[in-house]
mmCIF file of C-alpha atoms and ligand atoms in Angstrom:
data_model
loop_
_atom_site.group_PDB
_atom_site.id
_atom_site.type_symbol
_atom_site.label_atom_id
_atom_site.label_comp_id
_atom_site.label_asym_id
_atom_site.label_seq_id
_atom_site.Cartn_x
_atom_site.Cartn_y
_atom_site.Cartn_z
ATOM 1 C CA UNK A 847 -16.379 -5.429 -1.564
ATOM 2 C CA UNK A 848 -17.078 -7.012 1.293
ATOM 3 C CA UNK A 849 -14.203 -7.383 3.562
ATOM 4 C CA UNK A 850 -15.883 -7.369 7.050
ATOM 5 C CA UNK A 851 -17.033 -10.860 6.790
ATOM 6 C CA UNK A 852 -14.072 -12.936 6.129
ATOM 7 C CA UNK A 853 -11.023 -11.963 8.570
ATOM 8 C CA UNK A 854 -7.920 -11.680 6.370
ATOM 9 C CA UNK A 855 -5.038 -13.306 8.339
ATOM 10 C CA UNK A 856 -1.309 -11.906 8.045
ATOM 11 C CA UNK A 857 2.006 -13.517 8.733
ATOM 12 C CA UNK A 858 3.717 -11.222 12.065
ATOM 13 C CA UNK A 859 6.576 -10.973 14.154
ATOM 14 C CA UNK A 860 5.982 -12.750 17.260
ATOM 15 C CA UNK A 861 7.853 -9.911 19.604
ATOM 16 C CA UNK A 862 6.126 -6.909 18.448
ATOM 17 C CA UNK A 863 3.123 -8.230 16.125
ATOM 18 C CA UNK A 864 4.557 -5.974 13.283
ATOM 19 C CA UNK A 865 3.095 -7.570 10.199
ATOM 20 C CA UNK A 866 6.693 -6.293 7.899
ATOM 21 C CA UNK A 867 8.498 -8.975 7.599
ATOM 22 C CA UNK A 868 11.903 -9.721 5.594
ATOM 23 C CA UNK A 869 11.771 -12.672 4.103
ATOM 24 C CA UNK A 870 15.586 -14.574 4.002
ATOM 25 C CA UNK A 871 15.023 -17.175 1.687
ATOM 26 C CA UNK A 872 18.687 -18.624 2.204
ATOM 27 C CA UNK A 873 18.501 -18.924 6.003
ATOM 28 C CA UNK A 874 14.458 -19.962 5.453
ATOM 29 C CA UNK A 875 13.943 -17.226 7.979
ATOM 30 C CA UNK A 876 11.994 -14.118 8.906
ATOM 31 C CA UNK A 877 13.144 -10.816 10.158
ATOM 32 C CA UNK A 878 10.636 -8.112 11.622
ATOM 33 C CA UNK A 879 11.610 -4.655 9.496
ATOM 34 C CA UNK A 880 10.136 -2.938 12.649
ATOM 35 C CA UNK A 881 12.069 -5.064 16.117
ATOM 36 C CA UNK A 882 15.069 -6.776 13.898
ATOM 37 C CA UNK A 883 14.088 -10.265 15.374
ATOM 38 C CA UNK A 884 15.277 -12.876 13.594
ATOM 39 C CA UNK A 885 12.795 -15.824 13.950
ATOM 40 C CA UNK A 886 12.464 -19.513 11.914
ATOM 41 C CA UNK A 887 9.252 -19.811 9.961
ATOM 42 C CA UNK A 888 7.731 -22.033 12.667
ATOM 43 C CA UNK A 889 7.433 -18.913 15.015
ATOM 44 C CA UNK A 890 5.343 -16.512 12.875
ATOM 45 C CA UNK A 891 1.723 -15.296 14.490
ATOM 46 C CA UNK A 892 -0.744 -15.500 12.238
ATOM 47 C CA UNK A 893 -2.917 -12.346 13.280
ATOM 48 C CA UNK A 894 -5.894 -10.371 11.923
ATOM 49 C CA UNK A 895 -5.034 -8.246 9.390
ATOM 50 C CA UNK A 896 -5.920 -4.601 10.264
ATOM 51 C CA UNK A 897 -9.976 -3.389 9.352
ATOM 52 C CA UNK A 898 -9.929 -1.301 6.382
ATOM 53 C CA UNK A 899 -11.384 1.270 8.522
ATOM 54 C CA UNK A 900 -8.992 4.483 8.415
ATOM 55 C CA UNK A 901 -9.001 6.855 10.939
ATOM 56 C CA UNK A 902 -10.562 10.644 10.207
ATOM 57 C CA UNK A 903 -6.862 12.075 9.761
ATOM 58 C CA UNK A 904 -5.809 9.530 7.495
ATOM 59 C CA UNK A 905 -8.662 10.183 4.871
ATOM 60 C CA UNK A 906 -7.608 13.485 4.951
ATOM 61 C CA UNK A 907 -4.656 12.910 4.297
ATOM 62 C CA UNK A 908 -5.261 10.429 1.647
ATOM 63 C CA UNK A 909 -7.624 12.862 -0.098
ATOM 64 C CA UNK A 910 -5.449 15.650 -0.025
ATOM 65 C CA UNK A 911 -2.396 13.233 -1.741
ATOM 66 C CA UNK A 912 -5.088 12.461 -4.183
ATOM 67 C CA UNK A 913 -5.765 16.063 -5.095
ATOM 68 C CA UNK A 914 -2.407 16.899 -5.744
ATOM 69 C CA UNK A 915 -1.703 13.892 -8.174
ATOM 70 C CA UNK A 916 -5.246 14.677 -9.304
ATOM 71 C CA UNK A 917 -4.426 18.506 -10.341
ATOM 72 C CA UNK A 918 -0.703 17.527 -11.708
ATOM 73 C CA UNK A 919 -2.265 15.235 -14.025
ATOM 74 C CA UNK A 920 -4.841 17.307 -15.241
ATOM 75 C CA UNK A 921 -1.781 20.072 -16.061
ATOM 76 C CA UNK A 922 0.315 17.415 -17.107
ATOM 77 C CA UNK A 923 -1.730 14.530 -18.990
ATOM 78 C CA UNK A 924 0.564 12.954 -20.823
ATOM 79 C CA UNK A 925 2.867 12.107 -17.820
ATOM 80 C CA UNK A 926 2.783 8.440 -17.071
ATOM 81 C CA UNK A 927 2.768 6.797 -13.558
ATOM 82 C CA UNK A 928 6.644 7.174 -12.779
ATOM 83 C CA UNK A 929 6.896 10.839 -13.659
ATOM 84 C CA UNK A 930 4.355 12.069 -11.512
ATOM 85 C CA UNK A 931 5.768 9.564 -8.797
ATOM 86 C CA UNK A 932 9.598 11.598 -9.301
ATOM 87 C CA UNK A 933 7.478 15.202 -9.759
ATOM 88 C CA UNK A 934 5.047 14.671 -6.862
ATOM 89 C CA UNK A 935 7.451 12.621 -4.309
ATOM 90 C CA UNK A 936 4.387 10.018 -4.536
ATOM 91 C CA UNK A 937 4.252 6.911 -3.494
ATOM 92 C CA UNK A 938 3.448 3.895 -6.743
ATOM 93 C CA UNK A 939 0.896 2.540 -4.480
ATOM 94 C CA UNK A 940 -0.884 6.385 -4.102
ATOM 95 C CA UNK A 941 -0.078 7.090 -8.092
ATOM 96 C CA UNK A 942 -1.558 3.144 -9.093
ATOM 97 C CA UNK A 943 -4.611 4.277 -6.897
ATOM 98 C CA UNK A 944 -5.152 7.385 -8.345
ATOM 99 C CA UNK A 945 -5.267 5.694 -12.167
ATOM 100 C CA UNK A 946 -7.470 3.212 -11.260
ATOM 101 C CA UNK A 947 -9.977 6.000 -10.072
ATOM 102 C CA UNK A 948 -9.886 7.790 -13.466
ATOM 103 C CA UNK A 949 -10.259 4.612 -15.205
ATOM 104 C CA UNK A 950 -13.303 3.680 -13.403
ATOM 105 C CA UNK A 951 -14.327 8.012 -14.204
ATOM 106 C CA UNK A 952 -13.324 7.211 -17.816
ATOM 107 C CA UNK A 953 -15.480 4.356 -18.032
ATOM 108 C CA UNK A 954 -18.370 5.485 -16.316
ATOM 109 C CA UNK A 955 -18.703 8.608 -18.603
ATOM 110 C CA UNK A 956 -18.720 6.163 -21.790
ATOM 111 C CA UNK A 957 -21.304 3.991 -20.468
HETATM 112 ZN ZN1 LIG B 2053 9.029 -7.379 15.463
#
């Protein structure tokens, strides 16, 4: 992919800049998860959305998570997506992720 050249732009609250925002459909308002400020649609910032670029800690991190999903699976392969969520205390987006890596393994090997 390449995401460097077109800036992705996110909707954010215009107190802190927090890019979580509630969406109340009934009062056709916004509220920042992060400040609580309640704002009308007109206010939101449009801002950069953050580079994909994760700090050194993070891929750690991420690369540890992915292990552990990584050697549950392999013990357990017939577990599907929302069991090793509950087993692992994972996260769907972390469990989707992982999936979508072995797929792409998977499909390699046939090829
Ligand atoms: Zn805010």
């Amino acid at each position: 992919m390449n995401g460097e050249t077109t800036q992705r732009l996110v909707k954010a609250c215009p107190v802190c800049g927090c890019s979580e925002l509630y969406n109340q459909t009934r009062t056709r308002q916004y509220r920042c998860t992060k400040c609580k400020h309640v704002f009308p649609r007109s206010a939101v910032v449009m801002r950069a959305a953050k580079p994909h670029g994760w700090s050194a800690s993070h891929k750690i991190m991420h690369e540890a998570r992915m292990a552990k999903i990584h050697e549950y699976h392999e013990a357990n392969p017939d577990d599907g997506k929302y069991k090793i969520m509950a087993a692992l205390h994972e996260t769907y987006v972390m469990v989707t992720r992982y999936m979508e890596s072995v797929k792409q393994t998977d499909a390699e090997v046939r090829a």
